[in-house]
PDB file of C-alpha atoms in Angstrom:
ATOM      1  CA  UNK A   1      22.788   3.310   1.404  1.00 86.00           C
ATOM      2  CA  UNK A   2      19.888   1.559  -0.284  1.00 89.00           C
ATOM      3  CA  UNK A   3      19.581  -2.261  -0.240  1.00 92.00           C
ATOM      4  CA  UNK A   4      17.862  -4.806  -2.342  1.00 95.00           C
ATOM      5  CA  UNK A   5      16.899  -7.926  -0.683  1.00 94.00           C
ATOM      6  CA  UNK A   6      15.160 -10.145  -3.219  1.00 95.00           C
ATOM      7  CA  UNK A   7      12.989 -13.522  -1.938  1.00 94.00           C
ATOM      8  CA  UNK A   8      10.999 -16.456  -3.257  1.00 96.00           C
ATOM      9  CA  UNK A   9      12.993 -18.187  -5.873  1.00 94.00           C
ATOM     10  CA  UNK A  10      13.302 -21.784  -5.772  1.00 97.00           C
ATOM     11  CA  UNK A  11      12.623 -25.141  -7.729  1.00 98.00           C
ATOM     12  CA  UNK A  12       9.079 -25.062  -9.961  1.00 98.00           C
ATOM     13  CA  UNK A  13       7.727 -27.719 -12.099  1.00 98.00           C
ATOM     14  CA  UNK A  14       6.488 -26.471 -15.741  1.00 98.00           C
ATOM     15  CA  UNK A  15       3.613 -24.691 -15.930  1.00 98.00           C
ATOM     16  CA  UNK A  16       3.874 -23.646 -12.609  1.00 98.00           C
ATOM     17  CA  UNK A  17       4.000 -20.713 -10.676  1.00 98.00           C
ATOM     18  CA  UNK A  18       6.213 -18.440  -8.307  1.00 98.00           C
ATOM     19  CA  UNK A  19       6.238 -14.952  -6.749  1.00 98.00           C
ATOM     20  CA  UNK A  20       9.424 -13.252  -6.386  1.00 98.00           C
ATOM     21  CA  UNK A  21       9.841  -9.872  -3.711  1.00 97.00           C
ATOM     22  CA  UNK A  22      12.132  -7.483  -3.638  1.00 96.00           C
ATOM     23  CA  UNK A  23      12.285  -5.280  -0.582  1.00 94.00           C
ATOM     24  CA  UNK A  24      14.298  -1.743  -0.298  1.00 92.00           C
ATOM     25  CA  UNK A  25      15.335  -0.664   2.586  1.00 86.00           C
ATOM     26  CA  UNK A  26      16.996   2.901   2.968  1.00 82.00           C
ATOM     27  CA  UNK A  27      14.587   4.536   0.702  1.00 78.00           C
ATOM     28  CA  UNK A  28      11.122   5.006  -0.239  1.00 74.00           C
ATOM     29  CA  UNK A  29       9.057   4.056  -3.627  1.00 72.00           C
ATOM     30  CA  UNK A  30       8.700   8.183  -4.146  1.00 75.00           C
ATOM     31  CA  UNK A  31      12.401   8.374  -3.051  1.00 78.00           C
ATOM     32  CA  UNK A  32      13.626   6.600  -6.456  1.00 79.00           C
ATOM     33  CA  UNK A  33      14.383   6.908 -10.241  1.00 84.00           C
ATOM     34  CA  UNK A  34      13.072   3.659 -11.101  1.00 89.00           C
ATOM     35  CA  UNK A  35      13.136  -0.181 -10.148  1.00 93.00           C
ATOM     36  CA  UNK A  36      13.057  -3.140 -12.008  1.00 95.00           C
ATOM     37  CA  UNK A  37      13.587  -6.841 -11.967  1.00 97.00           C
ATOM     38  CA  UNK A  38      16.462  -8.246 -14.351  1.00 98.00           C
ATOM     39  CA  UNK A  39      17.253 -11.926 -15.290  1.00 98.00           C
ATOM     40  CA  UNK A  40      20.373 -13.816 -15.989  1.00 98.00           C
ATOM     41  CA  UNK A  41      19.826 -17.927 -17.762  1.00 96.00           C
ATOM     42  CA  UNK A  42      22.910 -20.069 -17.923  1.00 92.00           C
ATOM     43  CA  UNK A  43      25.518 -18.456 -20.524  1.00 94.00           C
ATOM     44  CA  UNK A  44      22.724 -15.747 -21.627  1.00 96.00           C
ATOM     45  CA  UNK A  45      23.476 -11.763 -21.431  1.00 97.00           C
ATOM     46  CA  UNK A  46      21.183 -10.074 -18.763  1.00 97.00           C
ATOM     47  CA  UNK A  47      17.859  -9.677 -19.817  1.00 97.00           C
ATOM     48  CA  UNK A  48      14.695  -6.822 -18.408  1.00 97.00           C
ATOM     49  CA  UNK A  49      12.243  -8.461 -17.513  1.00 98.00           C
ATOM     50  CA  UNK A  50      10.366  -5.249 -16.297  1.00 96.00           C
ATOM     51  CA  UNK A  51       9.709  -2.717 -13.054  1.00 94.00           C
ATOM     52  CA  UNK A  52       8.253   0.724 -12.687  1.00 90.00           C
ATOM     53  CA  UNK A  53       9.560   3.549 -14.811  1.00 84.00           C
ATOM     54  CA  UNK A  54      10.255   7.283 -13.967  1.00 79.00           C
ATOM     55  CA  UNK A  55       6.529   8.151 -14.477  1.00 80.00           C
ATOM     56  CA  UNK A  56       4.979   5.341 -12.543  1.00 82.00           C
ATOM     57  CA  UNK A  57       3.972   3.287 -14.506  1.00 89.00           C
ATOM     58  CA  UNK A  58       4.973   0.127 -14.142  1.00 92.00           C
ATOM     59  CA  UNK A  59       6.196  -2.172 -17.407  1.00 94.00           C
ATOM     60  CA  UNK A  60       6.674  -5.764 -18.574  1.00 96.00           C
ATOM     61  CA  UNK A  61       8.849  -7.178 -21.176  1.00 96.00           C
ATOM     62  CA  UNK A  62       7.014  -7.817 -24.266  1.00 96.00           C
ATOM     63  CA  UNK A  63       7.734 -11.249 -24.446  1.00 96.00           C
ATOM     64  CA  UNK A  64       6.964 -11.886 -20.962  1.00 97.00           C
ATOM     65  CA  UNK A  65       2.931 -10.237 -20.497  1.00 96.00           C
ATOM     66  CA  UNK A  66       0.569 -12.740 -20.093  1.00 95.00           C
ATOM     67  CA  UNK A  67       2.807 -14.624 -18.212  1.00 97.00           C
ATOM     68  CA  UNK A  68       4.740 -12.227 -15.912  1.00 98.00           C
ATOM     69  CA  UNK A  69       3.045  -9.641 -13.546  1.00 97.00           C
ATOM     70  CA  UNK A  70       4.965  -7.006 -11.494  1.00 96.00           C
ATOM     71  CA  UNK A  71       3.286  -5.276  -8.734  1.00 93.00           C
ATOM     72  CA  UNK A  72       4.470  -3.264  -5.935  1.00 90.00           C
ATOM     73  CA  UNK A  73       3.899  -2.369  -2.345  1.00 89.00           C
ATOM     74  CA  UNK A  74       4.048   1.145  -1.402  1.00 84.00           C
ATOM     75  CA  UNK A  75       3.917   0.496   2.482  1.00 88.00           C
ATOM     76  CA  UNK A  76       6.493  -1.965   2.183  1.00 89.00           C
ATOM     77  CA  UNK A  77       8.656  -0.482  -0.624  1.00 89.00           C
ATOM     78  CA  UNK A  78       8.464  -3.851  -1.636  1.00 93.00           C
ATOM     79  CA  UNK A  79       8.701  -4.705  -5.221  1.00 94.00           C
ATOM     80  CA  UNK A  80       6.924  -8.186  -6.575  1.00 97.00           C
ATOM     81  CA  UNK A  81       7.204 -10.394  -9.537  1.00 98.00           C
ATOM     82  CA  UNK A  82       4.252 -12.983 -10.256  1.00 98.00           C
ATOM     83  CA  UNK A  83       5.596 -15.649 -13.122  1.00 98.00           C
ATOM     84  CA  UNK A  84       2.614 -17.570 -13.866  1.00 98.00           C
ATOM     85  CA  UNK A  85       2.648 -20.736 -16.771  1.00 98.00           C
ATOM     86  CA  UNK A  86       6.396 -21.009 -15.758  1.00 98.00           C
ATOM     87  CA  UNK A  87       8.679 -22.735 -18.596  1.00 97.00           C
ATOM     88  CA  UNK A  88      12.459 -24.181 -18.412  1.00 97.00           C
ATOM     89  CA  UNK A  89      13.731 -21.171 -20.494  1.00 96.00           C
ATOM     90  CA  UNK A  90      12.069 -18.704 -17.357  1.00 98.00           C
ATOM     91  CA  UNK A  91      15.438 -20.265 -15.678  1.00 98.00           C
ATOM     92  CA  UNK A  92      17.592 -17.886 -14.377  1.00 98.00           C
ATOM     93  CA  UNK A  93      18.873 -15.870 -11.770  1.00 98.00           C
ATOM     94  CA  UNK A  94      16.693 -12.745 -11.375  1.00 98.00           C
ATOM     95  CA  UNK A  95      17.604  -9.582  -9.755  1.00 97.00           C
ATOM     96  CA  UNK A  96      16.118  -6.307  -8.290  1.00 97.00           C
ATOM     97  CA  UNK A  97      17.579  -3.147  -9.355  1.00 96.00           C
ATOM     98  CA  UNK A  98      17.271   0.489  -8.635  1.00 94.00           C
ATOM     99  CA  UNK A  99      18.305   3.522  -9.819  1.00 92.00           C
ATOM    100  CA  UNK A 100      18.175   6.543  -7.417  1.00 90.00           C
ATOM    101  CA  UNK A 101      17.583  10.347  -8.414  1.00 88.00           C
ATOM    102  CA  UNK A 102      21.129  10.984  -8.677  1.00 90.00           C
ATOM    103  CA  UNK A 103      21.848   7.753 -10.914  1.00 91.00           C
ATOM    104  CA  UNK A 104      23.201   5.528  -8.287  1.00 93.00           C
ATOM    105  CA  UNK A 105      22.410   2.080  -9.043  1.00 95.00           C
ATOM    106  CA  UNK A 106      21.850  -0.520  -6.933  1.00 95.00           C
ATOM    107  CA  UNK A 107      21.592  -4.635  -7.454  1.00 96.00           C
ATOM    108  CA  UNK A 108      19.551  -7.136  -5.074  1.00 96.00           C
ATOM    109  CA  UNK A 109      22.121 -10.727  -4.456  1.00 95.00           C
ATOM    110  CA  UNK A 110      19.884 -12.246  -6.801  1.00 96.00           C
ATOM    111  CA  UNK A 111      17.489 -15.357  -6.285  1.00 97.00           C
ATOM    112  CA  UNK A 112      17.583 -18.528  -8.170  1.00 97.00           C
ATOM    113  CA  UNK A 113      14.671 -19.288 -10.237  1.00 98.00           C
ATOM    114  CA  UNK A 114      14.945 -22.725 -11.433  1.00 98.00           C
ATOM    115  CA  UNK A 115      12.059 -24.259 -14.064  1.00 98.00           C
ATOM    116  CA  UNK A 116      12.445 -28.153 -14.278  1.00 97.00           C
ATOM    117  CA  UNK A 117      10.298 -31.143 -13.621  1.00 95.00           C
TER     118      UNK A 117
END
């Protein structure tokens, strides 16, 4: 079975910066549907922030470019999230996600991201 481990939240002043990983174990970058990194703020529906889509290519939310970059590590199957120019509405909970070839989906525990000075 696939896991999700996701590292590198924490506390950030604003303006700052943090990298989040997201490591899968149990499979293989070439192995997978797709992969992506959600978000969850206080009282706020789950949001995309962005990942790598069926073809490849590898997407961030509108809102987000400029600020967020997502990268990834074939040799590590390691997915990674650089938020850059952090602001207090960036907090949130954000999670790694997968979906397999079949359609099985599978979540990371999540990693608080918090945005406050």
């Amino acid at each position: 079975q696939v896991q999700l481990v996701e590292s590198g939240g924490g506390l950030v002043q604003p303006g700052g910066s943090l990298r989040l990983s997201c490591a899968a174990s149990r499979t293989t970058f070439s192995s997978i549907y797709s992969m992506d990194w959600y978000r969850q703020a206080p009282g706020k529906q789950l949001e995309l922030v962005g990942g790598i889509v069926p073809s490849g290519t590898i997407n961030v939310a509108e809102s987000l470019k400029g600020r967020f970059t997502i990268s990834r590590d074939n040799a590590k199957n390691t997915l990674h999230l650089q938020m850059d120019s952090l602001k207090p509405e960036d907090t949130a909970v954000y999670y790694c996600h997968l979906i397999d070839p079949i359609g099985q989906e599978y979540w990371g525990q999540g990693t608080q991201v918090t945005v406050s000075s």
